[in-house]
CSV table of C-alpha atoms and ligand atoms in Angstrom, one decimal:
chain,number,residue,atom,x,y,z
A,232,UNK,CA,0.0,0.0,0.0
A,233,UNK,CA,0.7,3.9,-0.1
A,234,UNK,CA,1.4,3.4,3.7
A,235,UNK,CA,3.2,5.5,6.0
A,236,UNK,CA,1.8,7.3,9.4
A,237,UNK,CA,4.1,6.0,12.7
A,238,UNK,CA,2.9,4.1,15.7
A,239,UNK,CA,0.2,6.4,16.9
A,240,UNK,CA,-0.7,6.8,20.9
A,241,UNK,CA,-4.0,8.4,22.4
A,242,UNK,CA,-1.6,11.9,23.0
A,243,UNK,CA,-1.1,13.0,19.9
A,244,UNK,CA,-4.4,14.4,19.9
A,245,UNK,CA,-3.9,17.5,20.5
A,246,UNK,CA,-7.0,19.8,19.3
A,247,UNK,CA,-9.9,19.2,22.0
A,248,UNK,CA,-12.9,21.1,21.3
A,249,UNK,CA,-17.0,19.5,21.8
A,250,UNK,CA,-19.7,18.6,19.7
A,251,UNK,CA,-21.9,21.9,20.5
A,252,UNK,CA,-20.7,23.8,17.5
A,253,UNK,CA,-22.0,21.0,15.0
A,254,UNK,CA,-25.3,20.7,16.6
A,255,UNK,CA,-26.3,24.9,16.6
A,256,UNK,CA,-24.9,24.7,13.0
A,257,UNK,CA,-25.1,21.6,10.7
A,258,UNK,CA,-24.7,23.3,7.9
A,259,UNK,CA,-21.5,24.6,8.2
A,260,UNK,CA,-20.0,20.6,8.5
A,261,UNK,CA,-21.8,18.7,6.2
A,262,UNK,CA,-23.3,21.2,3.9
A,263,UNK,CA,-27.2,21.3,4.8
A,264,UNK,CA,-29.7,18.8,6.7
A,265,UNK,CA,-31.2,17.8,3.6
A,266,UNK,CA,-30.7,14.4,2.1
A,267,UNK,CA,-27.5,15.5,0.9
A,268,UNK,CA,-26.4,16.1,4.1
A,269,UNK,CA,-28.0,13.1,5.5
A,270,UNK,CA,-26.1,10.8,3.3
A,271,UNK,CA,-23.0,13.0,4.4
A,272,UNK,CA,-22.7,11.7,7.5
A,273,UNK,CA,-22.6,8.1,5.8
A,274,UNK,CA,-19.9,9.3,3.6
A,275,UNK,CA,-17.9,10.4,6.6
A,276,UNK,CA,-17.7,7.2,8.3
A,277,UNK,CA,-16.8,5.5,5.0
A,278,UNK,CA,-14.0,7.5,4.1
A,279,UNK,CA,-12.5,6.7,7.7
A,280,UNK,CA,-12.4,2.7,6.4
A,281,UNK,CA,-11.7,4.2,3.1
A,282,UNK,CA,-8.5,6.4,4.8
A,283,UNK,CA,-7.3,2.8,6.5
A,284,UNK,CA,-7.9,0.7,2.7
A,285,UNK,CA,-5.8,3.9,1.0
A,286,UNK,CA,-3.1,3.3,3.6
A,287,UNK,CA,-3.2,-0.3,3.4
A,288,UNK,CA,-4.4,-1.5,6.5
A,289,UNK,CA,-7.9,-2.5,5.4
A,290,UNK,CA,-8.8,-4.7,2.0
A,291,UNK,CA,-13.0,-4.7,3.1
A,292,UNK,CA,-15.5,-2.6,3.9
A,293,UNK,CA,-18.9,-3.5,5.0
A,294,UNK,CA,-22.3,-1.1,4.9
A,295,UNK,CA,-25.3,-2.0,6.3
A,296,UNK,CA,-28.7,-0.1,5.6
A,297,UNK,CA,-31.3,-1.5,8.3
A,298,UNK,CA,-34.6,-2.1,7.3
A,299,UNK,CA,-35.8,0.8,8.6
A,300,UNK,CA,-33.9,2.8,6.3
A,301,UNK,CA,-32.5,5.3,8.7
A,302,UNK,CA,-29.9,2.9,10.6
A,303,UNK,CA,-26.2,2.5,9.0
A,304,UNK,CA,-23.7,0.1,9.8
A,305,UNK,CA,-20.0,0.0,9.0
A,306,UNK,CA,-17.4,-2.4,9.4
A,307,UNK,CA,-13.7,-2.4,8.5
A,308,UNK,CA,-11.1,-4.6,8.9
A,309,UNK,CA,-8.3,-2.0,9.1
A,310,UNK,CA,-6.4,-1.6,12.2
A,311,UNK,CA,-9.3,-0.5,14.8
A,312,UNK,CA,-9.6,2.9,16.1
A,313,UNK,CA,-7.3,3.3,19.4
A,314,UNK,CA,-8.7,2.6,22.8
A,315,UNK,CA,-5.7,3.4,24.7
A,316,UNK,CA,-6.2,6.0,27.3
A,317,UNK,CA,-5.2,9.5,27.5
A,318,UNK,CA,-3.0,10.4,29.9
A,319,UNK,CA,-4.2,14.0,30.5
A,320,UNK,CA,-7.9,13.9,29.2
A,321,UNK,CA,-8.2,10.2,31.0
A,322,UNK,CA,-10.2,8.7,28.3
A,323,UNK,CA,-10.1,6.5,25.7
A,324,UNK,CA,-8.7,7.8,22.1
A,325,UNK,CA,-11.9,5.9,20.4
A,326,UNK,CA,-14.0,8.3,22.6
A,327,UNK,CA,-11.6,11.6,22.1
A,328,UNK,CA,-12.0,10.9,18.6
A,329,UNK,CA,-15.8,10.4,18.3
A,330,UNK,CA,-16.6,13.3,21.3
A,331,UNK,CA,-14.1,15.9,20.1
A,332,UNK,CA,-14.1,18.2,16.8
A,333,UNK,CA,-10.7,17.7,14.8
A,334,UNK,CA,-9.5,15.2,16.9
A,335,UNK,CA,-7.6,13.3,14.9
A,336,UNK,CA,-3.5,12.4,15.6
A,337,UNK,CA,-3.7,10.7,12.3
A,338,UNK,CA,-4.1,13.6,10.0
A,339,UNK,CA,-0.8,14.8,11.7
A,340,UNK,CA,1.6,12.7,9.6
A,341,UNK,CA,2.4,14.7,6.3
A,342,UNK,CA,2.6,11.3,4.1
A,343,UNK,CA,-0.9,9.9,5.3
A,344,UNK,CA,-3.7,10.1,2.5
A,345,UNK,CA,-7.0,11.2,3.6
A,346,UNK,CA,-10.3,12.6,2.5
A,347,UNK,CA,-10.0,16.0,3.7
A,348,UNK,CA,-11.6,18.9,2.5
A,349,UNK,CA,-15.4,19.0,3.5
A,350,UNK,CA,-15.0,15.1,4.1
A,351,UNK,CA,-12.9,13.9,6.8
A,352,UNK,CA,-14.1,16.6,9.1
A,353,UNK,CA,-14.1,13.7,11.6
A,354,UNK,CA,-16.5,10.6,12.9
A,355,UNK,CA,-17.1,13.3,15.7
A,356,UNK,CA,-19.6,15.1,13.1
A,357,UNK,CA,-21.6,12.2,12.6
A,358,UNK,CA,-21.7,11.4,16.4
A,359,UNK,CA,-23.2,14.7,17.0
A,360,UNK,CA,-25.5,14.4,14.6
A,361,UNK,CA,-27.1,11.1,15.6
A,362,UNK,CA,-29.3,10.1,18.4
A,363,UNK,CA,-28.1,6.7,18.5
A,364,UNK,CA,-24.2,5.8,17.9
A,365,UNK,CA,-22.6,2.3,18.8
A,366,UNK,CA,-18.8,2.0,17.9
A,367,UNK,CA,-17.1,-1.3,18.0
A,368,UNK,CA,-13.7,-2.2,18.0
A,369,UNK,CA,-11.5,-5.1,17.8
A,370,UNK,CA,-7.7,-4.4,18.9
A,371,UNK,CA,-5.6,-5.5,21.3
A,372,UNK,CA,-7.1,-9.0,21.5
A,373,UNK,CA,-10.7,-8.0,22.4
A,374,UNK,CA,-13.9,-6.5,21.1
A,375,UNK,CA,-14.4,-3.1,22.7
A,376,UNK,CA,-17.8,-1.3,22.8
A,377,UNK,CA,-18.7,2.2,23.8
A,378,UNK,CA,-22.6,4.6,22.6
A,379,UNK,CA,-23.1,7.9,22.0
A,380,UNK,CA,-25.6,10.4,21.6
A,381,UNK,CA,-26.0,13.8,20.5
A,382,UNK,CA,-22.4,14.2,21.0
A,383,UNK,CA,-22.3,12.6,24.6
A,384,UNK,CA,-20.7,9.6,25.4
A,385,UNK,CA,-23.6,7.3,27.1
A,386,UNK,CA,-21.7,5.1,29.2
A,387,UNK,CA,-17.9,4.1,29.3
A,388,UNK,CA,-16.1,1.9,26.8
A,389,UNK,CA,-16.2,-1.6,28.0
A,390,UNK,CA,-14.2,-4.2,27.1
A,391,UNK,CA,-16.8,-7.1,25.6
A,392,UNK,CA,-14.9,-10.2,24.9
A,393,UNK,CA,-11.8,-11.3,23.5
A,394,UNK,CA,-11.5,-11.7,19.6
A,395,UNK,CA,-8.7,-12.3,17.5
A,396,UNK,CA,-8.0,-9.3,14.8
A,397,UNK,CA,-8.2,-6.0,14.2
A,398,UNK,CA,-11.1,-3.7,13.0
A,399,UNK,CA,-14.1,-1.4,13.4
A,400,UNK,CA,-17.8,-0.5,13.2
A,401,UNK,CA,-19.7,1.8,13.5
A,402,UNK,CA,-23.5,2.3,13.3
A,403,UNK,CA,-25.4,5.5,14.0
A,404,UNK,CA,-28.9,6.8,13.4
A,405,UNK,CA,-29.5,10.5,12.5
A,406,UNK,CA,-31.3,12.8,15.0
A,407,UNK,CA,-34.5,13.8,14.3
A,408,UNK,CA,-34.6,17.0,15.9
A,409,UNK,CA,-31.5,17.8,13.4
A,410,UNK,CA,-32.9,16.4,10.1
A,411,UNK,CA,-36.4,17.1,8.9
A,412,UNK,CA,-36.4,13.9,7.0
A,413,UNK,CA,-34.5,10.5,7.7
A,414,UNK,CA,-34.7,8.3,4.4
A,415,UNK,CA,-31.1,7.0,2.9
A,416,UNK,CA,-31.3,6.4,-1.0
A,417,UNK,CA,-29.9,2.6,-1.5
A,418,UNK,CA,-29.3,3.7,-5.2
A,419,UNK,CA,-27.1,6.8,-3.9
A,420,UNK,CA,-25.5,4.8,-1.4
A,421,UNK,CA,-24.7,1.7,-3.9
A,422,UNK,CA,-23.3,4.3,-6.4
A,423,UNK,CA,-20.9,5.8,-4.0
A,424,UNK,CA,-19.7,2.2,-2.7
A,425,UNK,CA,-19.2,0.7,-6.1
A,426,UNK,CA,-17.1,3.8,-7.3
A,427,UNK,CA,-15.0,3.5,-4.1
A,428,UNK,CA,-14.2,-0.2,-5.1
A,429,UNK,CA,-12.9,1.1,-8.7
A,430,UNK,CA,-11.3,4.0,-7.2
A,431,UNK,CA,-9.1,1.1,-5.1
A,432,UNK,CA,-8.2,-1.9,-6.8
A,433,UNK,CA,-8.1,-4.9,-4.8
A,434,UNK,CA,-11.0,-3.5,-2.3
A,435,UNK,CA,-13.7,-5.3,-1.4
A,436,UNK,CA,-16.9,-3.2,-0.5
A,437,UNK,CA,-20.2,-4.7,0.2
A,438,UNK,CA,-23.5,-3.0,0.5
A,439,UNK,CA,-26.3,-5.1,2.6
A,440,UNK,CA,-29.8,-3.3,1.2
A,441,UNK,CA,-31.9,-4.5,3.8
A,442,UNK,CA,-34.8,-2.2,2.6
A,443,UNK,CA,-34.7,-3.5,-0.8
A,444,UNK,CA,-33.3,-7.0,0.5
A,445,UNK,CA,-30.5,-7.4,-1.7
A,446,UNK,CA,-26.7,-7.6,-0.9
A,447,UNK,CA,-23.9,-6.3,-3.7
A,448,UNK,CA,-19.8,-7.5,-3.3
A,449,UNK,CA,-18.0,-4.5,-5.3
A,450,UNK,CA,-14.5,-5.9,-6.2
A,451,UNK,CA,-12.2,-4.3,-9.0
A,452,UNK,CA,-8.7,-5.4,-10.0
A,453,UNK,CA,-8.6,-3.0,-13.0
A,454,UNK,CA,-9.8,0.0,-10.7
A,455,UNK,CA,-10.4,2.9,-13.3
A,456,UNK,CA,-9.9,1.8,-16.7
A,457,UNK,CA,-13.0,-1.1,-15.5
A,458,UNK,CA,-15.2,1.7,-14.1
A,459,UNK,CA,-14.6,3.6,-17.7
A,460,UNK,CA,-15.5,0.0,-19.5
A,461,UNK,CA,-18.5,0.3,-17.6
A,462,UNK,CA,-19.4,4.4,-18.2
A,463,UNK,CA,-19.0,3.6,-21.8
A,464,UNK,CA,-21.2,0.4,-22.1
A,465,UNK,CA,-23.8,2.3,-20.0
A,466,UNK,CA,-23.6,5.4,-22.2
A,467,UNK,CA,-25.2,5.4,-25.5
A,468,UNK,CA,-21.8,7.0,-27.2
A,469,UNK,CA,-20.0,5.0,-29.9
A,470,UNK,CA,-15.9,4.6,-29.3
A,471,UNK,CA,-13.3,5.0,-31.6
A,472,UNK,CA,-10.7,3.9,-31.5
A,473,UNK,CA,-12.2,0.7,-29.2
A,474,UNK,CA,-9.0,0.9,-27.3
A,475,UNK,CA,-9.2,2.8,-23.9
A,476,UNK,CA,-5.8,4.7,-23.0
A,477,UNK,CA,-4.8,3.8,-19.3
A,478,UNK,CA,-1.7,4.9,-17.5
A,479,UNK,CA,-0.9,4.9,-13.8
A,480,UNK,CA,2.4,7.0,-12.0
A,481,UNK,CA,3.8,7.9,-8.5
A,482,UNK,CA,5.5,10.7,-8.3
A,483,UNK,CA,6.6,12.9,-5.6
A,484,UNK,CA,4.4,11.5,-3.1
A,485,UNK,CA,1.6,11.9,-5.7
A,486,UNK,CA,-0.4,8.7,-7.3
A,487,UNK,CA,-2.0,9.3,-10.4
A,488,UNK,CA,-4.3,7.1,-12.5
A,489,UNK,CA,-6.4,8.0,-15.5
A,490,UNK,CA,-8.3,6.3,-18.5
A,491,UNK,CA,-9.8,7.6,-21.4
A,492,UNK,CA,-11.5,7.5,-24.8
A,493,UNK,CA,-12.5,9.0,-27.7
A,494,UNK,CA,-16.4,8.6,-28.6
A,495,UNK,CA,-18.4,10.0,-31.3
A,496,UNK,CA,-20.0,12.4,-28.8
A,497,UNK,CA,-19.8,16.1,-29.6
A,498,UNK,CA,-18.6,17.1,-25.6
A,499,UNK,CA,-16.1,16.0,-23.2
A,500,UNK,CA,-17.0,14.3,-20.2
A,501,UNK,CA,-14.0,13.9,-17.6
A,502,UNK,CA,-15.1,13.0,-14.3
A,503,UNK,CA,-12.1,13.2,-11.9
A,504,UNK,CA,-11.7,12.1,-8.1
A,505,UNK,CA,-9.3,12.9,-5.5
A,506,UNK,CA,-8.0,10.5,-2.6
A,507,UNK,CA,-10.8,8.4,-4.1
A,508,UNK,CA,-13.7,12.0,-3.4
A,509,UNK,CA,-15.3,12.7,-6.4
A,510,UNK,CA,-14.1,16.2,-7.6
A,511,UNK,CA,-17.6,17.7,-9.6
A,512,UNK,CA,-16.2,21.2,-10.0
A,513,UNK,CA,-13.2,20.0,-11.0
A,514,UNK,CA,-10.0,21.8,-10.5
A,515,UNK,CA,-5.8,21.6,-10.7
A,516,UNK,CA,-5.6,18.2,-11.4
A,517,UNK,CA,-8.3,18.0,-14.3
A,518,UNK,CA,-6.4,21.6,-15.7
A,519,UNK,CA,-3.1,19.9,-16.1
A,520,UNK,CA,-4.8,16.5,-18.0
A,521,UNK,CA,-6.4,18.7,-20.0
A,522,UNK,CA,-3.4,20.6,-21.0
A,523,UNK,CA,-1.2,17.3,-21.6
A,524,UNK,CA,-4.0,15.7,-23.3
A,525,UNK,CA,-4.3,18.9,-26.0
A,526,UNK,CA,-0.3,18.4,-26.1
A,527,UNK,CA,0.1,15.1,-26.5
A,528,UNK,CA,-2.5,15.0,-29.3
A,529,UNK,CA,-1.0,18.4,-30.9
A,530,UNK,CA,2.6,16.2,-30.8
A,531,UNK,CA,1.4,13.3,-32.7
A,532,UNK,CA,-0.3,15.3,-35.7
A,533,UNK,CA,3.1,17.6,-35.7
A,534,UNK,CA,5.4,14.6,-35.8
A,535,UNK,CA,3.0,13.1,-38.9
A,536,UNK,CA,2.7,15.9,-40.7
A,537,UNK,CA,-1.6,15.8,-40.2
A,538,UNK,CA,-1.9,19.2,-39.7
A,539,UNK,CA,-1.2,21.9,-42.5
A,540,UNK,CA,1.8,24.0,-42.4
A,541,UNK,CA,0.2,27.4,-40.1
A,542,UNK,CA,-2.3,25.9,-38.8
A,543,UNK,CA,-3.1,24.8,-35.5
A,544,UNK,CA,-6.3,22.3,-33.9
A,545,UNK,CA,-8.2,23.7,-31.4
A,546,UNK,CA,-7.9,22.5,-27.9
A,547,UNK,CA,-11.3,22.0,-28.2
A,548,UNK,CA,-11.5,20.4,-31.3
A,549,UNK,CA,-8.9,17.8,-29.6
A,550,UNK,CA,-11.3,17.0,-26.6
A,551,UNK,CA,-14.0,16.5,-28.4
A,552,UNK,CA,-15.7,13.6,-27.9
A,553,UNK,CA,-13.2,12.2,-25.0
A,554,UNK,CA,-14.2,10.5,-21.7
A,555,UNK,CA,-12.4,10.2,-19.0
A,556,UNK,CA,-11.9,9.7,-15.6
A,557,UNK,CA,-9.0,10.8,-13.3
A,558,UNK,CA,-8.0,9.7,-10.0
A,559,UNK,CA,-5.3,11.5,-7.8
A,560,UNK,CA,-4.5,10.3,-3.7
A,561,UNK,CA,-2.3,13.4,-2.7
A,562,UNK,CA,-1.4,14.0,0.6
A,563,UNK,CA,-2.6,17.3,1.6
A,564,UNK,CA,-5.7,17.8,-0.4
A,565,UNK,CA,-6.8,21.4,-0.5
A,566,UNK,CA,-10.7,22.0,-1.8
A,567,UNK,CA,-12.4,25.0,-2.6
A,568,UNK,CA,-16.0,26.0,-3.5
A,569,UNK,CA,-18.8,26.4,-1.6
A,570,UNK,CA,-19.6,22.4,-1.9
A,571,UNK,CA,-15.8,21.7,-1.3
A,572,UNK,CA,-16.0,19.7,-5.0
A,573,UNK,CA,-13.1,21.6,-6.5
A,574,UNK,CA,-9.8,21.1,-6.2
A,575,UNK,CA,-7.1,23.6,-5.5
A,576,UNK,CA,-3.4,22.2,-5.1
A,577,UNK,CA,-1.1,24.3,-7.7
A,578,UNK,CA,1.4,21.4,-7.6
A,579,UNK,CA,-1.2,19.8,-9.6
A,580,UNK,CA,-1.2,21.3,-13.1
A,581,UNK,CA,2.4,20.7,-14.5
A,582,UNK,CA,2.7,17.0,-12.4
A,583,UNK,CA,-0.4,15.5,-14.3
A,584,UNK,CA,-0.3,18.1,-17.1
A,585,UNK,CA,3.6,16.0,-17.9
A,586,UNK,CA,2.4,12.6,-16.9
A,587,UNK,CA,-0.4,12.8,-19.2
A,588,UNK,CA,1.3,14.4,-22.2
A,589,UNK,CA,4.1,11.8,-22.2
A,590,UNK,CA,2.0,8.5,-21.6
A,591,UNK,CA,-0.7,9.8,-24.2
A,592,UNK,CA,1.8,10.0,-26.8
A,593,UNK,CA,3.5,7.0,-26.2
A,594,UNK,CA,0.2,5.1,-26.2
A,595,UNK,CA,-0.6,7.6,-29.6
A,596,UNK,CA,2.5,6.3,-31.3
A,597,UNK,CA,2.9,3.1,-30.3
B,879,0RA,C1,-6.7,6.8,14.5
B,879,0RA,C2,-5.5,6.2,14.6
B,879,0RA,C3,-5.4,4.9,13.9
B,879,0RA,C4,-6.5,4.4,13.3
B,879,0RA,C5,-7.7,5.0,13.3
B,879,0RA,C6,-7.8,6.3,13.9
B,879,0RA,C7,-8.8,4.4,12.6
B,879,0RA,C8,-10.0,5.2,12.5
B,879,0RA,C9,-11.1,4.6,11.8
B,879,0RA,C10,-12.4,5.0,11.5
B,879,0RA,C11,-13.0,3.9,10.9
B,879,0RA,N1,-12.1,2.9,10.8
B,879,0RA,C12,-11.0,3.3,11.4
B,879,0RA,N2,-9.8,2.6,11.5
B,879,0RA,C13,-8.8,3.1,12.1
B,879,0RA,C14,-4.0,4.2,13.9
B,879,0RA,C15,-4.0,3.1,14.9
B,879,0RA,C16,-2.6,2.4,15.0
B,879,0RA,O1,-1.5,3.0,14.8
B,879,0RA,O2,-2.6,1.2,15.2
């Protein structure tokens, strides 16, 4: 894996601040209390087990929609959130963590990947926000279990029984008196869950549909250039060529991966993800494969003469038709716009904007 963060101990949390602020104003952590930020607090939790799968401590992830449609469950097998105790705050790290804003000594270590941005505020948001939480860890050679609710720890963590291996889950159920309406979408949820198994190759991630009764195992070992297999044989547009250009690098601390193809469409459709978030607005890192891509294809009608002596394509004329998707895991993320979609590392541009233009044109002339 793209592993790195040290041994980490309950005291390298070092921000302590409570829940209060996320209860007088939703908005400002997960957007709104509509259903959008409803199925925030679901994405939250999953991008935790997601964080441990992109720093290779965790190969599945398990989600669980109740019956009742408002309950959520899930599991990881990553390396279990700490339950060592504090030696100034005197509790648990599981319960610093899931009681306290920001509270996070992973994000500390400059070569961990994480969600960041709008995501990865923290668990703590989504235990503020519930009426009913129940995390469960295994670690250490037992099962640990501790509830919250509305921010509050409800009792103590207690040790349950002992189990063999490592892990977490957590299940919650949103507060009414903080959503106006409690009704997960099992399409939504199913969409984001498969994409997360193309974004990471080798992940499993299962989605138990209790309200629909069905269960779906999401397991990709092409990662990308399947997901674009699958945009384009769910999209009406013809390809040509048939052949999809794929191309993976690490650079720098950076992975990149992207795969795309031409299609007899009149626009471009690039959708672009980063540390496995999907990017909407775009950003840095879509600006610099667009650039390479207009180069690489500019390169290969130069060096075959296709292009009259004066005359030069338009970039536009070069993208037509393309689709594309483009995944980045960077470090230190940094999103802008008001939905947090865009994103806005400089470092970006001339990284993939190289990457792209030299692959592209390898794959053109070869
Ligand atoms: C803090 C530190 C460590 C792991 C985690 C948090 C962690 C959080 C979540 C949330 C969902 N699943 C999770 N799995 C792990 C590192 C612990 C260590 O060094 O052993």
């Amino acid at each position: 894996g793209r592993e790195v963060a040290g041994k980490y101990t309950a005291k390298e949390i070092t921000v302590l601040e409570g829940l209060e602020p996320v209860r007088k104003r939703p908005g400002m952590y997960i957007g709104s209390v509509d259903s959008n930020g409803l199925h925030h607090l679901l994405w939250e939790i999953v991008d935790n087990s997601v964080d441990e799968a992109m720093n290779g401590h965790c190969d599945r992830i398990e989600v669980t929609l109740a019956a009742d449609g408002e309950t959520l469950r899930v599991s990881d097998d990553g390396r279990g959130i700490p339950v060592d105790t504090h030696p100034k705050y005197k509790k648990p790290a599981v319960e610093l963590i899931l009681t306290t804003l920001h509270a996070g000594g992973k994000f500390e270590s400059k070569n961990y990947y994480h969600s960041g941005g709008l995501h990865g505020v923290g668990a703590s948001v989504v235990t503020a926000l519930s009426d009913r939480m129940t995390v469960s860890v295994r670690r250490e050679g037992a099962e640990w279990e501790q509830s919250f609710s509305r921010g509050k720890a409800a009792g103590k963590l207690k040790r349950v029984r002992s189990a063999r291996g490592t892990g977490t889950t957590i299940e919650f159920h949103p507060d009414r008196e903080i959503f106006p309406q409690i009704r997960f979408n099992p399409g939504v949820i199913r969409e984001r869950l498969e994409a997360k198994a193309y974004l990471h190759k080798g992940l499993t991630v299962v989605f138990h549909d209790q309200v629909g009764g069905e269960s779906h195992s999401f397991h990709y070992d092409d990662g990308i250039r399947a997901y674009l297999e699958k945009r384009l044989a769910t999209g009406k547009a013809r390809r040509v060529p048939a052949e999809i250009f794929y191309a993976s690098r690490d650079a720098d601390g950076v992975h990149v991966e992207c795969a795309l193809a031409w299609t007899e469409e009149t626009s471009e459709s690039i959708s672009s993800f980063v540390n496995s978030i999907p990017t909407g607005d775009g950003g840095t890192h879509e600006n610099g494969l667009r650039s390479g891509l207009v180069k690489a294809v500019r390169s290969y009608l130069d060096i075959h003469n296709l292009v009259p002596r004066g005359l030069q394509i338009a970039a536009e004329d070069v993208r037509e038709g393309v689709v594309g998707l483009l995944s980045c895991f960077v470090p230190a993320p940094q999103f802008q716009g008001q939905t947090k979609d865009k994103l806005n590392n400089p470092e970006l541009v001339p990284l993939i904007d190289a990457f792209i233009r030299s692959s592209l044109e390898n794959w053109l002339l070869g």
